[in-house]
Amino acid sequence: MNELIAIGTVSPLRQRLIEDMNMRRFSRETQRNYIRDVGRFATWLGRSPHTATAEDLRRFQIDQRETGVPVPTMNSIVAALRFFFTHTLDRPDLARKLVRTSHARKIPVVLTQDEVKRLLEATTCLKHQAALSVAYGAGLRVGEVSALKVRDIDSKRMVLRIERGKGGRYRNAMLPEGLLVLLREWWRAGRQQGVLHADSWLFPGRSALLPISTRQLYRVVVEAAEAADITRRVGPHTLRHSFATHLLEDGVDIRVIQALLGHAKLNTTAFYTQVATKTMRAVISPLDRLALTSSTAQVPDG
């Protein structure tokens, strides 16, 4: 059995990978994804990945492409393997053999404010409504919502402390007044249910000792969207996309939005200018400034 993905045991190699990720404060979701992706390569290889060669990595990438693995998925696998070979195995020479493929970024689905309201109101319990309201009201990633603890709410400064955002970065997210009211309501209800205390997860899962999973949050969004008669394909990240787009349409400076989202690069945030239709409609086309009179020429058919 492969030593990295053996069931019921933590091999020395897997433990080393986990320690390397913990040292860099990777989020739980990132760690889970990296272990899965390195395990995927190990399964394909059929032996321990520490024995891999440059030719093995080349053949693996060719095979994954030929079997139709999507480019974003393959890039995630490449990121995991680069980390594994560079830091865990100290083989940067092999990491350099891994190729990241550029791809056109799809324009994200963005809900209208009315649709967001309907979706939030269609949730089946206060915990779910509060969790999705955090995703939209503060623009958080689904993993950041899941990882919130009660102590991360700073009502004096009106911020949410994000201890392990993407890349292990710390930041403050905004805490709107309406969201604080909703979270206080959830705090009271959670205390009565016995699932919340001062040092607990803000949104506990089936066990109060564990946070709600990102997979469960995804199901909550899908089910609420269906109940709200929203036919487009949505997920938790749709609420983050909508948060950024609505701020941009309201005239908030793009660098402020960059900071709120925790983006390392401005061009990542600038992508939302492509979906901010309200902003586009406010722009006057140079054609409109020409004040053309209608032509008497016939418009050709077709």
CSV table of C-alpha atoms in Angstrom, one decimal:
chain,number,residue,atom,x,y,z
A,1,MET,CA,0.0,0.0,0.0
A,2,ASN,CA,1.2,3.5,-0.8
A,3,GLU,CA,3.0,5.0,2.2
A,4,LEU,CA,1.6,8.5,1.7
A,5,ILE,CA,-2.1,7.5,1.5
A,6,ALA,CA,-2.2,4.4,3.7
A,7,ILE,CA,-5.5,4.1,5.6
A,8,GLY,CA,-5.4,4.0,9.4
A,9,THR,CA,-1.9,5.3,9.7
A,10,VAL,CA,0.1,8.4,9.2
A,11,SER,CA,3.3,7.5,7.4
A,12,PRO,CA,6.5,9.5,8.1
A,13,LEU,CA,6.3,11.0,4.6
A,14,ARG,CA,2.8,12.2,5.1
A,15,GLN,CA,3.5,13.5,8.6
A,16,ARG,CA,6.5,15.4,7.2
A,17,LEU,CA,4.2,17.0,4.5
A,18,ILE,CA,1.7,17.9,7.2
A,19,GLU,CA,4.4,19.5,9.4
A,20,ASP,CA,5.7,21.5,6.5
A,21,MET,CA,2.2,22.9,5.8
A,22,ASN,CA,1.5,23.6,9.4
A,23,MET,CA,4.8,25.5,9.7
A,24,ARG,CA,3.6,27.8,6.9
A,25,ARG,CA,0.2,28.1,8.5
A,26,PHE,CA,-1.7,26.6,5.6
A,27,SER,CA,-5.5,26.4,6.1
A,28,ARG,CA,-7.2,23.0,6.8
A,29,GLU,CA,-8.7,23.1,3.3
A,30,THR,CA,-5.4,23.7,1.6
A,31,GLN,CA,-3.8,20.9,3.6
A,32,ARG,CA,-6.6,18.5,2.7
A,33,ASN,CA,-6.3,19.5,-1.0
A,34,TYR,CA,-2.5,19.1,-1.0
A,35,ILE,CA,-2.6,15.7,0.6
A,36,ARG,CA,-5.3,14.6,-1.8
A,37,ASP,CA,-3.4,15.8,-4.9
A,38,VAL,CA,0.0,14.3,-3.8
A,39,GLY,CA,-1.9,11.1,-3.1
A,40,ARG,CA,-3.4,11.2,-6.6
A,41,PHE,CA,0.1,11.3,-8.1
A,42,ALA,CA,1.3,8.5,-5.8
A,43,THR,CA,-1.6,6.3,-6.8
A,44,TRP,CA,-0.8,7.0,-10.5
A,45,LEU,CA,2.8,6.2,-9.8
A,46,GLY,CA,2.1,3.0,-8.0
A,47,ARG,CA,4.9,3.5,-5.5
A,48,SER,CA,6.2,6.0,-3.0
A,49,PRO,CA,6.4,9.5,-4.6
A,50,HIS,CA,9.9,10.0,-3.1
A,51,THR,CA,11.1,7.6,-5.7
A,52,ALA,CA,9.7,9.7,-8.6
A,53,THR,CA,11.9,10.8,-11.5
A,54,ALA,CA,11.6,13.7,-13.9
A,55,GLU,CA,10.3,11.4,-16.5
A,56,ASP,CA,7.6,10.2,-14.1
A,57,LEU,CA,6.4,13.7,-13.6
A,58,ARG,CA,6.5,14.3,-17.4
A,59,ARG,CA,4.4,11.2,-18.1
A,60,PHE,CA,2.0,12.0,-15.3
A,61,GLN,CA,1.2,15.5,-16.7
A,62,ILE,CA,0.8,14.1,-20.2
A,63,ASP,CA,-1.5,11.4,-18.9
A,64,GLN,CA,-3.7,13.8,-16.9
A,65,ARG,CA,-4.1,16.0,-19.9
A,66,GLU,CA,-5.0,13.1,-22.2
A,67,THR,CA,-7.6,11.9,-19.7
A,68,GLY,CA,-9.3,15.3,-19.7
A,69,VAL,CA,-8.4,16.7,-16.3
A,70,PRO,CA,-9.5,20.4,-16.4
A,71,VAL,CA,-6.7,23.0,-16.5
A,72,PRO,CA,-7.7,24.6,-13.1
A,73,THR,CA,-7.6,21.2,-11.5
A,74,MET,CA,-4.3,20.3,-13.0
A,75,ASN,CA,-2.8,23.7,-11.9
A,76,SER,CA,-3.9,22.9,-8.3
A,77,ILE,CA,-2.2,19.5,-8.5
A,78,VAL,CA,0.9,21.2,-9.9
A,79,ALA,CA,0.9,23.6,-6.9
A,80,ALA,CA,0.6,20.7,-4.4
A,81,LEU,CA,3.4,18.7,-6.1
A,82,ARG,CA,5.7,21.7,-6.3
A,83,PHE,CA,5.3,22.3,-2.6
A,84,PHE,CA,5.9,18.6,-1.9
A,85,PHE,CA,9.0,18.2,-4.0
A,86,THR,CA,10.5,21.6,-3.0
A,87,HIS,CA,9.9,21.6,0.8
A,88,THR,CA,9.1,18.0,1.9
A,89,LEU,CA,11.5,16.1,-0.3
A,90,ASP,CA,14.0,19.0,-0.9
A,91,ARG,CA,14.0,18.2,-4.6
A,92,PRO,CA,13.5,21.6,-6.3
A,93,ASP,CA,15.0,20.1,-9.5
A,94,LEU,CA,11.9,17.9,-9.8
A,95,ALA,CA,9.5,20.8,-8.9
A,96,ARG,CA,10.9,22.7,-11.9
A,97,LYS,CA,9.6,19.9,-14.2
A,98,LEU,CA,6.0,20.7,-13.3
A,99,VAL,CA,4.2,22.9,-15.8
A,100,ARG,CA,1.5,25.3,-14.9
A,101,THR,CA,-0.9,26.0,-17.8
A,102,SER,CA,-2.5,29.4,-18.4
A,103,HIS,CA,-6.2,29.5,-19.1
A,104,ALA,CA,-8.9,32.0,-19.8
A,105,ARG,CA,-10.7,32.9,-16.6
A,106,LYS,CA,-14.4,32.5,-16.8
A,107,ILE,CA,-16.6,35.5,-15.9
A,108,PRO,CA,-18.2,34.6,-12.5
A,109,VAL,CA,-21.9,34.4,-11.8
A,110,VAL,CA,-23.0,37.5,-9.9
A,111,LEU,CA,-26.4,37.7,-8.2
A,112,THR,CA,-28.4,40.9,-8.0
A,113,GLN,CA,-29.0,42.3,-4.6
A,114,ASP,CA,-32.6,41.1,-4.7
A,115,GLU,CA,-31.4,37.6,-5.5
A,116,VAL,CA,-29.0,37.6,-2.6
A,117,LYS,CA,-31.8,38.7,-0.3
A,118,ARG,CA,-34.0,35.9,-1.6
A,119,LEU,CA,-31.3,33.4,-1.2
A,120,LEU,CA,-30.4,34.4,2.4
A,121,GLU,CA,-34.1,34.4,3.4
A,122,ALA,CA,-34.5,30.9,1.8
A,123,THR,CA,-32.1,29.2,4.2
A,124,THR,CA,-33.6,26.7,6.6
A,125,CYS,CA,-32.1,27.8,9.9
A,126,LEU,CA,-30.5,30.8,11.6
A,127,LYS,CA,-27.0,29.2,11.6
A,128,HIS,CA,-27.0,28.8,7.8
A,129,GLN,CA,-28.4,32.3,7.2
A,130,ALA,CA,-25.7,33.8,9.4
A,131,ALA,CA,-23.0,31.8,7.7
A,132,LEU,CA,-24.0,32.8,4.2
A,133,SER,CA,-24.6,36.4,5.4
A,134,VAL,CA,-20.9,36.4,6.5
A,135,ALA,CA,-19.8,35.2,3.1
A,136,TYR,CA,-21.7,38.0,1.4
A,137,GLY,CA,-21.6,40.7,4.0
A,138,ALA,CA,-17.8,40.4,4.5
A,139,GLY,CA,-16.8,38.9,1.2
A,140,LEU,CA,-15.2,35.8,2.7
A,141,ARG,CA,-14.0,32.7,1.0
A,142,VAL,CA,-15.9,29.6,2.1
A,143,GLY,CA,-12.9,28.2,3.9
A,144,GLU,CA,-12.6,31.5,5.9
A,145,VAL,CA,-16.3,31.3,6.9
A,146,SER,CA,-15.8,27.7,8.1
A,147,ALA,CA,-12.7,28.6,10.1
A,148,LEU,CA,-14.2,31.5,12.0
A,149,LYS,CA,-14.3,31.3,15.8
A,150,VAL,CA,-16.5,33.4,18.1
A,151,ARG,CA,-13.4,35.3,19.3
A,152,ASP,CA,-12.7,36.5,15.8
A,153,ILE,CA,-15.7,38.9,16.0
A,154,ASP,CA,-14.3,42.3,17.1
A,155,SER,CA,-17.4,44.4,17.6
A,156,LYS,CA,-15.5,47.3,19.0
A,157,ARG,CA,-13.5,47.8,15.8
A,158,MET,CA,-16.3,46.3,13.7
A,159,VAL,CA,-14.0,43.8,11.9
A,160,LEU,CA,-13.8,40.0,11.6
A,161,ARG,CA,-10.3,38.7,12.2
A,162,ILE,CA,-9.2,36.2,9.5
A,163,GLU,CA,-6.4,34.2,11.0
A,164,ARG,CA,-5.6,31.9,8.1
A,165,GLY,CA,-6.8,33.3,4.7
A,166,LYS,CA,-5.5,32.1,1.4
A,167,GLY,CA,-1.7,31.5,1.6
A,168,GLY,CA,-1.9,31.6,5.4
A,169,ARG,CA,-2.2,35.4,5.4
A,170,TYR,CA,-3.9,37.3,8.3
A,171,ARG,CA,-6.2,40.2,7.6
A,172,ASN,CA,-9.3,42.0,8.9
A,173,ALA,CA,-12.6,41.8,7.0
A,174,MET,CA,-15.4,44.3,7.4
A,175,LEU,CA,-18.2,43.6,9.9
A,176,PRO,CA,-21.3,45.5,8.8
A,177,GLU,CA,-23.8,46.6,11.5
A,178,GLY,CA,-26.6,44.4,10.1
A,179,LEU,CA,-24.3,41.4,10.1
A,180,LEU,CA,-23.3,42.0,13.7
A,181,VAL,CA,-27.0,42.1,14.7
A,182,LEU,CA,-27.5,38.7,13.0
A,183,LEU,CA,-24.4,37.2,14.5
A,184,ARG,CA,-25.6,38.3,18.0
A,185,GLU,CA,-28.9,36.7,17.3
A,186,TRP,CA,-27.1,33.4,16.3
A,187,TRP,CA,-24.9,33.7,19.4
A,188,ARG,CA,-27.9,33.7,21.7
A,189,ALA,CA,-29.6,30.9,19.8
A,190,GLY,CA,-26.3,28.9,19.8
A,191,ARG,CA,-25.8,29.3,23.5
A,192,GLN,CA,-29.4,28.1,24.2
A,193,GLN,CA,-28.6,25.0,22.0
A,194,GLY,CA,-25.4,24.4,23.9
A,195,VAL,CA,-23.2,24.5,20.7
A,196,LEU,CA,-21.6,28.0,21.2
A,197,HIS,CA,-19.2,29.3,23.8
A,198,ALA,CA,-16.6,32.0,23.9
A,199,ASP,CA,-13.8,29.8,22.4
A,200,SER,CA,-15.9,27.7,20.0
A,201,TRP,CA,-16.2,27.6,16.3
A,202,LEU,CA,-18.6,30.3,15.1
A,203,PHE,CA,-20.4,27.8,12.9
A,204,PRO,CA,-19.9,24.3,14.4
A,205,GLY,CA,-20.6,21.3,12.3
A,206,ARG,CA,-22.4,18.1,13.3
A,207,SER,CA,-20.0,17.9,16.2
A,208,ALA,CA,-19.5,21.1,18.2
A,209,LEU,CA,-15.8,20.2,18.3
A,210,LEU,CA,-15.5,20.7,14.5
A,211,PRO,CA,-16.4,23.6,12.3
A,212,ILE,CA,-19.0,23.3,9.6
A,213,SER,CA,-17.5,21.8,6.5
A,214,THR,CA,-17.0,23.7,3.2
A,215,ARG,CA,-18.9,20.9,1.5
A,216,GLN,CA,-21.9,21.4,3.8
A,217,LEU,CA,-21.8,25.2,3.1
A,218,TYR,CA,-21.9,24.5,-0.6
A,219,ARG,CA,-25.0,22.3,-0.2
A,220,VAL,CA,-26.6,25.0,1.9
A,221,VAL,CA,-26.1,27.6,-0.9
A,222,VAL,CA,-27.4,25.3,-3.6
A,223,GLU,CA,-30.5,24.3,-1.7
A,224,ALA,CA,-31.3,27.9,-0.7
A,225,ALA,CA,-30.8,29.0,-4.3
A,226,GLU,CA,-33.2,26.3,-5.5
A,227,ALA,CA,-35.8,27.4,-2.9
A,228,ALA,CA,-35.4,31.0,-4.0
A,229,ASP,CA,-36.0,30.1,-7.6
A,230,ILE,CA,-32.5,31.1,-8.7
A,231,THR,CA,-31.8,28.9,-11.7
A,232,ARG,CA,-28.2,29.9,-12.3
A,233,ARG,CA,-25.4,27.6,-10.9
A,234,VAL,CA,-24.2,29.1,-7.7
A,235,GLY,CA,-22.0,28.2,-4.7
A,236,PRO,CA,-20.5,30.0,-1.7
A,237,HIS,CA,-18.0,31.8,-3.8
A,238,THR,CA,-20.9,33.4,-5.8
A,239,LEU,CA,-21.6,35.4,-2.7
A,240,ARG,CA,-18.0,36.7,-2.5
A,241,HIS,CA,-18.2,37.6,-6.2
A,242,SER,CA,-21.4,39.4,-5.6
A,243,PHE,CA,-20.0,41.3,-2.6
A,244,ALA,CA,-17.0,42.6,-4.7
A,245,THR,CA,-19.2,43.5,-7.7
A,246,HIS,CA,-21.8,45.3,-5.7
A,247,LEU,CA,-19.1,47.4,-3.9
A,248,LEU,CA,-17.5,48.3,-7.2
A,249,GLU,CA,-20.9,49.3,-8.6
A,250,ASP,CA,-21.5,51.5,-5.6
A,251,GLY,CA,-18.3,53.4,-6.3
A,252,VAL,CA,-16.0,51.9,-3.7
A,253,ASP,CA,-12.3,52.3,-4.6
A,254,ILE,CA,-10.9,49.1,-6.2
A,255,ARG,CA,-7.9,49.2,-3.9
A,256,VAL,CA,-10.2,49.2,-0.9
A,257,ILE,CA,-12.0,46.2,-2.3
A,258,GLN,CA,-8.7,44.5,-2.9
A,259,ALA,CA,-7.8,44.9,0.8
A,260,LEU,CA,-11.3,43.6,1.9
A,261,LEU,CA,-11.0,40.5,-0.3
A,262,GLY,CA,-7.5,39.8,0.8
A,263,HIS,CA,-6.2,39.7,-2.8
A,264,ALA,CA,-2.4,39.9,-3.1
A,265,LYS,CA,-2.6,41.4,-6.6
A,266,LEU,CA,-4.7,44.3,-7.8
A,267,ASN,CA,-5.3,42.7,-11.2
A,268,THR,CA,-7.2,39.8,-9.5
A,269,THR,CA,-9.6,42.4,-8.1
A,270,ALA,CA,-9.8,44.4,-11.3
A,271,PHE,CA,-11.4,41.3,-12.9
A,272,TYR,CA,-14.7,42.4,-11.3
A,273,THR,CA,-14.8,45.4,-13.6
A,274,GLN,CA,-15.9,42.9,-16.3
A,275,VAL,CA,-19.1,42.0,-14.4
A,276,ALA,CA,-20.0,45.3,-12.9
A,277,THR,CA,-22.8,46.0,-15.3
A,278,LYS,CA,-24.1,49.0,-13.3
A,279,THR,CA,-20.7,50.6,-13.6
A,280,MET,CA,-20.8,50.0,-17.4
A,281,ARG,CA,-24.2,51.5,-17.8
A,282,ALA,CA,-23.0,54.7,-16.0
A,283,VAL,CA,-20.4,55.2,-18.7
A,284,ILE,CA,-21.3,57.5,-21.5
A,285,SER,CA,-20.3,56.1,-24.9
A,286,PRO,CA,-18.4,58.5,-27.2
A,287,LEU,CA,-21.1,57.7,-29.8
A,288,ASP,CA,-23.7,59.3,-27.6
A,289,ARG,CA,-21.7,62.5,-27.5
A,290,LEU,CA,-21.9,62.8,-31.3
A,291,ALA,CA,-25.6,63.6,-31.3
A,292,LEU,CA,-26.1,62.0,-34.6
A,293,THR,CA,-29.2,62.7,-36.6
A,294,SER,CA,-31.0,59.7,-38.1
A,295,SER,CA,-29.9,58.8,-41.6
A,296,THR,CA,-32.3,58.5,-44.5
A,297,ALA,CA,-30.3,55.6,-45.9
A,298,GLN,CA,-32.1,52.3,-46.0
A,299,VAL,CA,-30.9,49.6,-43.5
A,300,PRO,CA,-29.9,46.6,-45.6
A,301,ASP,CA,-31.6,43.3,-44.8
A,302,GLY,CA,-29.7,40.7,-42.8
